[in-house]
Coordinates of C-alpha atoms and ligand atoms in Angstrom, one line a residue:
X1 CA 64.7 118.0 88.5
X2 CA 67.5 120.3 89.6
X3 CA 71.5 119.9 90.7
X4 CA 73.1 122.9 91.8
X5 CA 70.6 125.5 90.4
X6 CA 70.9 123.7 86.9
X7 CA 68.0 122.7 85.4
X8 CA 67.5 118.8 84.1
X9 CA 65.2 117.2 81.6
X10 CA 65.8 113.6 82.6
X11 CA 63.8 109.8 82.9
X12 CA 62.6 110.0 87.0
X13 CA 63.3 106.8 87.3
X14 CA 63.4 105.5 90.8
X15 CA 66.8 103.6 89.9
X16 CA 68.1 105.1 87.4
X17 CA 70.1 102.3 84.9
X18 CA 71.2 101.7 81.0
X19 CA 67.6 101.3 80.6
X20 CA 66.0 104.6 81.5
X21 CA 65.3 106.7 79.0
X22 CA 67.3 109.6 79.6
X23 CA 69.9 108.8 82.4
X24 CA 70.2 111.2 85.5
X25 CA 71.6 109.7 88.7
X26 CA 71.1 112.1 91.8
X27 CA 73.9 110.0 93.8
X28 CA 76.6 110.8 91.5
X29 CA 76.1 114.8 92.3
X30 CA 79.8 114.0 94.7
X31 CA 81.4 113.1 91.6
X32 CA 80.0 116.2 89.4
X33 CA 80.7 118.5 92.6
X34 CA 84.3 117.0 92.3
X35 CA 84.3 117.3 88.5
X36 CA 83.4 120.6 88.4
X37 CA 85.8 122.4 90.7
X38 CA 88.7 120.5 89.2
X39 CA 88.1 121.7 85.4
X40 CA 87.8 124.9 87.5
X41 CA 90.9 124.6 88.6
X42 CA 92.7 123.3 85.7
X43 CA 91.3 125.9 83.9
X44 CA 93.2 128.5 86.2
X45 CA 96.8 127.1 85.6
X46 CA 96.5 126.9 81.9
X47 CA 96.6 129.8 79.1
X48 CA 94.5 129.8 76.6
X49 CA 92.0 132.2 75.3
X50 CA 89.5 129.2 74.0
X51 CA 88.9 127.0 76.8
X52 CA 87.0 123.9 74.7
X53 CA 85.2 121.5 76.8
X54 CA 83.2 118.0 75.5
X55 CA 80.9 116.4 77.8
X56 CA 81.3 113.5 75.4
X57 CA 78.3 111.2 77.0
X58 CA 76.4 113.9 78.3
X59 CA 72.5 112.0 78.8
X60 CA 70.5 115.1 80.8
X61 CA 73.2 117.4 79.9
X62 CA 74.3 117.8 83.8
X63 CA 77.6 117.7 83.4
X64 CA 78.2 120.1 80.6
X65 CA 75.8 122.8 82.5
X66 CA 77.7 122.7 85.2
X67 CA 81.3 122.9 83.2
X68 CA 79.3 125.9 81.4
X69 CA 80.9 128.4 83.8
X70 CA 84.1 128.1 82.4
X71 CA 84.0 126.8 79.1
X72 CA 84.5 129.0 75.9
X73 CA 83.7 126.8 73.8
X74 CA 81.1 123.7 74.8
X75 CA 80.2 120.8 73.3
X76 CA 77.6 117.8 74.9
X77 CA 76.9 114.1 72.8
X78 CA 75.1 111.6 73.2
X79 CA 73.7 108.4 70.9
X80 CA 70.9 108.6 72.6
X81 CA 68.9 110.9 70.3
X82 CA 66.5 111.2 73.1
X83 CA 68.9 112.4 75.5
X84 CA 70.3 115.1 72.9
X85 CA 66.5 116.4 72.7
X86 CA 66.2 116.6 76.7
X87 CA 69.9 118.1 76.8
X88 CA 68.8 120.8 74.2
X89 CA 65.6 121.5 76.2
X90 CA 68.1 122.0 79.2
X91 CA 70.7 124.4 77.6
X92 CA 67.4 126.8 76.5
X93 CA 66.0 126.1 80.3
X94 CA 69.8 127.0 81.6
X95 CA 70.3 130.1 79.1
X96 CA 73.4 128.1 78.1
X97 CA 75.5 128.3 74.5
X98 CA 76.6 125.1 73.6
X99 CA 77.0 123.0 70.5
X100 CA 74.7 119.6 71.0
X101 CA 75.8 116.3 68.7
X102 CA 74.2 112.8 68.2
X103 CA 77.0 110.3 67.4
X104 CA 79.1 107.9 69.0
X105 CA 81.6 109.7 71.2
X106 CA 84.3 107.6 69.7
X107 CA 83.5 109.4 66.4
X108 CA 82.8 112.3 67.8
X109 CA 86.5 112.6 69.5
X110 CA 88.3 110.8 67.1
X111 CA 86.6 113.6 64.6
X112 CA 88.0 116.2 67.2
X113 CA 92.0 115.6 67.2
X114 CA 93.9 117.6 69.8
X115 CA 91.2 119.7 69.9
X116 CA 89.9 120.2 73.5
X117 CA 91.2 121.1 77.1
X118 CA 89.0 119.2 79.3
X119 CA 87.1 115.8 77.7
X120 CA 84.5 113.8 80.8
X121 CA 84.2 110.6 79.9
X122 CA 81.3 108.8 82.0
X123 CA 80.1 105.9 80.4
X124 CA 77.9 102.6 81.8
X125 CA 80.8 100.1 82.6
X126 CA 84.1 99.9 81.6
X127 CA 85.8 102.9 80.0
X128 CA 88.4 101.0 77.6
X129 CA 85.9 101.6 75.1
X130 CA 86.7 105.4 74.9
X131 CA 90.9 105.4 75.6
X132 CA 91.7 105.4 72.4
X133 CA 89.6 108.1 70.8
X134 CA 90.1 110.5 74.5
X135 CA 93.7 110.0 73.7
X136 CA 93.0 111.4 70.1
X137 CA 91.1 114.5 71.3
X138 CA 93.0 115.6 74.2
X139 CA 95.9 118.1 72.9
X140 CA 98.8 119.6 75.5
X141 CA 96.8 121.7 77.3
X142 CA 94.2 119.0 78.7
X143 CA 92.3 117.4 81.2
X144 CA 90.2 114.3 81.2
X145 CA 88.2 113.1 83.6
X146 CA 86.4 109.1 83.4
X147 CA 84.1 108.0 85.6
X148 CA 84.5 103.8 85.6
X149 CA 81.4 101.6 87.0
X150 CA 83.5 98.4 86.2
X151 CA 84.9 97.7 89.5
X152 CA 84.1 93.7 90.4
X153 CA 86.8 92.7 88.1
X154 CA 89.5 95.2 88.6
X155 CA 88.7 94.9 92.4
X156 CA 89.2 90.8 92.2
X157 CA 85.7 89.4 92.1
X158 CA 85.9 88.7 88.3
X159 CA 89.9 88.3 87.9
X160 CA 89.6 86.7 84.4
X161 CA 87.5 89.7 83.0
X162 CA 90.3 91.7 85.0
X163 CA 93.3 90.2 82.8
X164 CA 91.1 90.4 79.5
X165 CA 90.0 93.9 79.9
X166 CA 93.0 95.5 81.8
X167 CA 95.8 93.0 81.2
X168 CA 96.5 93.1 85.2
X169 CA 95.7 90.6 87.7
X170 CA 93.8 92.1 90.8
X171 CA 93.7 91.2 94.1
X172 CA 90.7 90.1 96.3
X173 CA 91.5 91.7 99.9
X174 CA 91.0 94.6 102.0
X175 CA 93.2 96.8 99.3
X176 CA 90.9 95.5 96.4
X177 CA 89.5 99.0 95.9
X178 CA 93.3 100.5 95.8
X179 CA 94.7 98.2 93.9
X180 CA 91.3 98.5 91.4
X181 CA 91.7 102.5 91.0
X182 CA 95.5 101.6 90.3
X183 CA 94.9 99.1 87.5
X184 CA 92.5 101.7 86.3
X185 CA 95.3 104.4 86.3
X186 CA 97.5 102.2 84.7
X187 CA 95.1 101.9 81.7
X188 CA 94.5 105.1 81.4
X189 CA 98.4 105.6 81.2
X190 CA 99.0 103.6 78.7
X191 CA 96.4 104.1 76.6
X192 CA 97.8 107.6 76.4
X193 CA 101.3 106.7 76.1
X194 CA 100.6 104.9 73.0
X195 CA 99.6 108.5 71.5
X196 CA 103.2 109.3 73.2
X197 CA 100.6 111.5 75.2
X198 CA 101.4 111.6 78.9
X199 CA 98.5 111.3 81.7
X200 CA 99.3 112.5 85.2
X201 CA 96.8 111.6 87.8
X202 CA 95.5 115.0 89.6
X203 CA 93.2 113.1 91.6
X204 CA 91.6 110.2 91.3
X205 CA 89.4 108.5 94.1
X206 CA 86.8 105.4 94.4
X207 CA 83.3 106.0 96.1
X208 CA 80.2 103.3 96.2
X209 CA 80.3 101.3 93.1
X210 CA 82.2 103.6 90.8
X211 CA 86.0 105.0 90.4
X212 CA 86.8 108.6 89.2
X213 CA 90.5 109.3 87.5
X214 CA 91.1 112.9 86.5
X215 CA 94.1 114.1 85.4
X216 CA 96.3 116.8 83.3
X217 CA 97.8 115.1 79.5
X218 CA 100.6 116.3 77.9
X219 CA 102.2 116.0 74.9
X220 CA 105.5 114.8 76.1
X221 CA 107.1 111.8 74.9
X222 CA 110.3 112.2 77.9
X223 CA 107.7 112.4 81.0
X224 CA 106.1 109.7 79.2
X225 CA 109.2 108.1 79.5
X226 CA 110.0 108.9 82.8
X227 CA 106.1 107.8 84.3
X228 CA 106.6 104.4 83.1
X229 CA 108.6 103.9 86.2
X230 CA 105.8 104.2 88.0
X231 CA 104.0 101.2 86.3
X232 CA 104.2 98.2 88.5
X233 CA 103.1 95.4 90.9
X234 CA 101.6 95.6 94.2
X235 CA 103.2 92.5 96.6
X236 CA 101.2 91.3 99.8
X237 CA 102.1 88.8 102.3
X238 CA 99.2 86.2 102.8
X239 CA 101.4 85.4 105.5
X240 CA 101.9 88.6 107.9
X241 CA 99.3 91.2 105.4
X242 CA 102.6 92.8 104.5
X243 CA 102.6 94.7 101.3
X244 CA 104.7 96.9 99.3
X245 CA 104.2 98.6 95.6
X246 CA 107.3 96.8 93.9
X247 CA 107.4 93.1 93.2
X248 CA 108.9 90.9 95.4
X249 CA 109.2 87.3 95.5
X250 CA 109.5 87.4 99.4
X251 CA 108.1 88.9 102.3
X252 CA 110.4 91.5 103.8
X253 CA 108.7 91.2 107.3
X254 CA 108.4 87.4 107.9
X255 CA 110.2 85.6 105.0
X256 CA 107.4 83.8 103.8
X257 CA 106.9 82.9 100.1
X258 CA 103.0 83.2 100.1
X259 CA 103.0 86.2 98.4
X260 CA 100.6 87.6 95.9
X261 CA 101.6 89.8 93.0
X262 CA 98.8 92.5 91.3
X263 CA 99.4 94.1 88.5
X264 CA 100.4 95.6 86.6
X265 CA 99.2 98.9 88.1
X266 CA 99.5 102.3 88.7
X267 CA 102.4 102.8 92.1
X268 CA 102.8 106.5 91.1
X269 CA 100.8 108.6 93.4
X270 CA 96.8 108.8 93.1
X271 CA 96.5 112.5 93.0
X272 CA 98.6 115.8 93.4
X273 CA 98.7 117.8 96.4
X274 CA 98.6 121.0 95.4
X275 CA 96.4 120.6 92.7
X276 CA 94.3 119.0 95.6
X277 CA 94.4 121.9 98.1
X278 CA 93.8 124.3 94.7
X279 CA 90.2 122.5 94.8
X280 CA 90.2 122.7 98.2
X281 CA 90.3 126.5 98.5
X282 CA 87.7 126.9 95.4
X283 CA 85.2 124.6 96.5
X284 CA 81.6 126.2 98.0
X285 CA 82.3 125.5 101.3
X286 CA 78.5 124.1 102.1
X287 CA 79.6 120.9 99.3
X288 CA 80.4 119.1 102.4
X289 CA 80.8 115.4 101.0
X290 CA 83.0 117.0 98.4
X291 CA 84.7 119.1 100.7
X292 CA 85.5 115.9 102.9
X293 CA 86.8 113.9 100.5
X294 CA 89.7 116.0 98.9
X295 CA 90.4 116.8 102.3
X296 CA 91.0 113.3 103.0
X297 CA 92.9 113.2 99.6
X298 CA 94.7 116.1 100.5
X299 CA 96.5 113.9 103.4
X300 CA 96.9 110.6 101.7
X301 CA 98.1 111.2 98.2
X302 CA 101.2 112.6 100.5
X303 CA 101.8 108.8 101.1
X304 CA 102.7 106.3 98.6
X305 CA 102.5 102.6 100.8
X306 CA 99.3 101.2 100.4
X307 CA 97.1 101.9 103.2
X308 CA 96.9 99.4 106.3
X309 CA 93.0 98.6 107.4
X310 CA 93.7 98.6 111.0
X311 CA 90.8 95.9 112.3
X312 CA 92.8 93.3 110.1
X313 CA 95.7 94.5 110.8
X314 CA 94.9 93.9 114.8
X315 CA 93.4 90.7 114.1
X316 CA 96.8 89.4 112.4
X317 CA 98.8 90.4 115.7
X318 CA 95.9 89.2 118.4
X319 CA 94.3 92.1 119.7
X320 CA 91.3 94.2 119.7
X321 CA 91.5 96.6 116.9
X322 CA 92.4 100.4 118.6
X323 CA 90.4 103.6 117.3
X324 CA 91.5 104.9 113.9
X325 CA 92.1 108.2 115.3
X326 CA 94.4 107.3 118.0
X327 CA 96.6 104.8 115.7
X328 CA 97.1 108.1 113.3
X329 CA 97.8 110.3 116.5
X330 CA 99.8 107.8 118.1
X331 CA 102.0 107.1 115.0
X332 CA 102.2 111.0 114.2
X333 CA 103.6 111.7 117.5
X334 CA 106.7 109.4 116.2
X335 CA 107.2 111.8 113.6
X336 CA 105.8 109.2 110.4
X337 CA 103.7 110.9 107.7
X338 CA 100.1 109.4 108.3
X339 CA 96.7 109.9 107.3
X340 CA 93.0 108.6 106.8
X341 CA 92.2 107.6 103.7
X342 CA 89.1 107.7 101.5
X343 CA 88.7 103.9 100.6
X344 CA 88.1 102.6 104.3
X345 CA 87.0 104.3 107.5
X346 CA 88.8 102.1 109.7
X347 CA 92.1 102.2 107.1
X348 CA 95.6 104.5 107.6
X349 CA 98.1 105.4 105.1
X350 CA 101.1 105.9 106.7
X351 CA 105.2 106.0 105.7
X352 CA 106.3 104.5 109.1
X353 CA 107.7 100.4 108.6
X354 CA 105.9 97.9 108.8
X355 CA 107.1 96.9 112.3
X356 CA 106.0 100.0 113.7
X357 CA 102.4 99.7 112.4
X358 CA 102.4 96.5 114.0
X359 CA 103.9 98.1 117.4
X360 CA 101.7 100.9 117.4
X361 CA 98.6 98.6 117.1
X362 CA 99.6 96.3 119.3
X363 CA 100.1 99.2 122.2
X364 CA 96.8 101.6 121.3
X365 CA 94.8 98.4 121.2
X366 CA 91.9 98.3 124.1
X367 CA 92.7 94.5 124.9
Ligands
SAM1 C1 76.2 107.1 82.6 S1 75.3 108.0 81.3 C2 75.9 109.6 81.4 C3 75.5 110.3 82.6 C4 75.8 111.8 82.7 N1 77.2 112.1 82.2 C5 75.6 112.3 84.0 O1 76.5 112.8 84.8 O2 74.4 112.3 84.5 C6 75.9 107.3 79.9 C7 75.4 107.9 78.6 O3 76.2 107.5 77.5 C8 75.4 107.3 76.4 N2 76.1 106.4 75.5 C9 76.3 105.1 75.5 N3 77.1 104.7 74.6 C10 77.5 105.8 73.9 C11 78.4 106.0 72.8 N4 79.1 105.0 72.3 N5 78.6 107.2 72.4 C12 78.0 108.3 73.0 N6 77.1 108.1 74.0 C13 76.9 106.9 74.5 C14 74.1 106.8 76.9 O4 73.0 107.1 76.0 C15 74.0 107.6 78.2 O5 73.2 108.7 78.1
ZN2 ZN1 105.0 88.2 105.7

């Protein structure tokens, strides 16, 4: 098997799961394309001579062959001690120098204090299990990226597993996946707070069944300080679909006290801009899924609201639901910020009120 030119010594499993012997998922090649070109890119903005990068739950290896490029220094675990023999067989295949370990990667980072400048993190399930010891590891010069499968219960289909995982009550609606990646954030936050370690989301996304969060940590106790601000509650109006990412015990557009609260979560931004279009201009320009999404994140992380999914959004007022494309045009020619975003095809992020949205809908619709 091969991604990229790089090649793997994994289980051909049909569906690959926990169970195969040596885990290699071909679908998850968007998030590794993603994965790469950020370290990339991170590596560009920061100075150091030793650029030390852990693929701490490596299985085939994939992901630290393709950080390879860039790494000075590169080390792949696993406690699998299968996998570690396949990911060996791939760094000889590959022609690539790397340091290869067979232990838990909670001992293996927690063994590796403030010692790396880019940790991945892509474990079966929750990632909770690895905050602590990723906190450890990263120094002031990092970046971490963690790939979460655990998305029923932060997206509201398991709310109780939610609250004892996460601490935050989700919410089971058409922002679900939102307001999932931004309990997720949160987590991550404050894991890393705790080490008086500051993350900053770079960009973080959801796709299928899984949610990626990468981002830059630094040793700063005052921008600690100053991100808690952006640990909150998302507030939506059963009522009127309303929301806002504050808590409120009311509706602001119709009054109404059947409101729902999630959180806490993340109501900072989901990614940064110019770290975004950094990627955008280093990416191969045939990665075309890739190359879509961060240009759909390039747009939305420049808008905070949470985004409106226009079908139930025209259901709520009465009328057919208008094209996507000519609710964003239509709302852009009165001068609001607006853009696509990556969680729904038929959703728009936009900074124009909430009356507006309403208005706009109400006079692109077909009906
Ligand atoms: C989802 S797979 C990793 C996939 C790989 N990063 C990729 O992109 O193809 C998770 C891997 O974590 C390993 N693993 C599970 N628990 C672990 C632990 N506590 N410490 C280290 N590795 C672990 C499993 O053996 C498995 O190979
Ligand atoms: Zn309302």
């Amino acid at each position: 098997m091969e991604e990229r030119g790089w090649e793997v010594f994994a289980s051909e499993d049909d569906e690959p799961d926990k169970d195969s012997e040596v885990f290699f998922n071909p679908e998850m090649r968007l998030n590794r394309d993603v994965s790469e070109v950020a370290g990339r890119v991170f590596r560009q903005k920061i100075d150091v001579e030793d650029f030390r990068v852990c693929d701490a739950l490596s299985a085939s290896g994939i992901r630290g062959f393709r950080y390879s490029d860039y790494a000075d220094t590169l080390h792949l675990n696993d406690i699998n001690p299968e996998a570690v023999r396949r990911l060996n067989k791939g760094l000889r295949s590959n022609d690539i120098e790397a340091e290869t370990f067979n232990q838990d990667a909670n001992t293996h980072l927690s063994k590796h204090r403030n010692f790396y400048n880019f940790i991945d993190v892509d474990p079966f399930g929750s990632i909770t299990r690895f905050l602590d010891s990723t906190a450890r590891a990263a120094n002031h010069q990092s970046f971490v990226g963690l790939t979460a499968t655990d998305n029923g219960p932060v997206s509201g289909s398991y709310p109780k597993v939610c609250r004892r995982r996460y601490g935050s009550k989700p919410l089971r609606n058409s922002l679900m996946h939102e307001t999932g990646l931004r309990i997720y954030i949160k987590e991550v936050f404050q894991n890393f707070a705790r080490f008086d370690k500051c993350f900053d989301p770079k960009i973080c996304f959801q796709h299928r069944h899984y949610s990626r969060l990468m981002g830059r940590v630094t040793e700063s106790k005052s921008r600690c300080n100053k991100n808690l601000e952006n640990i909150g509650y998302m507030t939506f109006c059963y009522d009127c679909r309303w929301r806002r990412l504050e808590r409120k015990s009311q509706c602001e557009h119709c009054s109404s006290s059947n409101v729902a609260h999630a959180g806490p979560l993340w109501t900072g931004s989901i990614g940064d801009q110019r770290f975004i279009s950094d990627m955008i201009d280093e990416i191969p320009g045939d990665w075309n899924e890739a190359l879509k999404l961060l240009e759909k994140l390039n747009d939305e992380v420049q808008v905070k609201t949470p985004f409106y999914d226009i079908h139930k959004m025209a259901s709520e007022v009465d009328v057919q639901a208008p094209k996507t494309s000519d609710t964003v045009d239509r709302l852009e020619e009165k001068g609001y910020i607006v853009s696509e975003t990556h969680f729904e095809p038929t959703g728009v992020r936009t900074d124009a009120p909430f009356e507006e949205v309403r208005n706009v809908i109400k006079s692109e619709s077909t009906s």
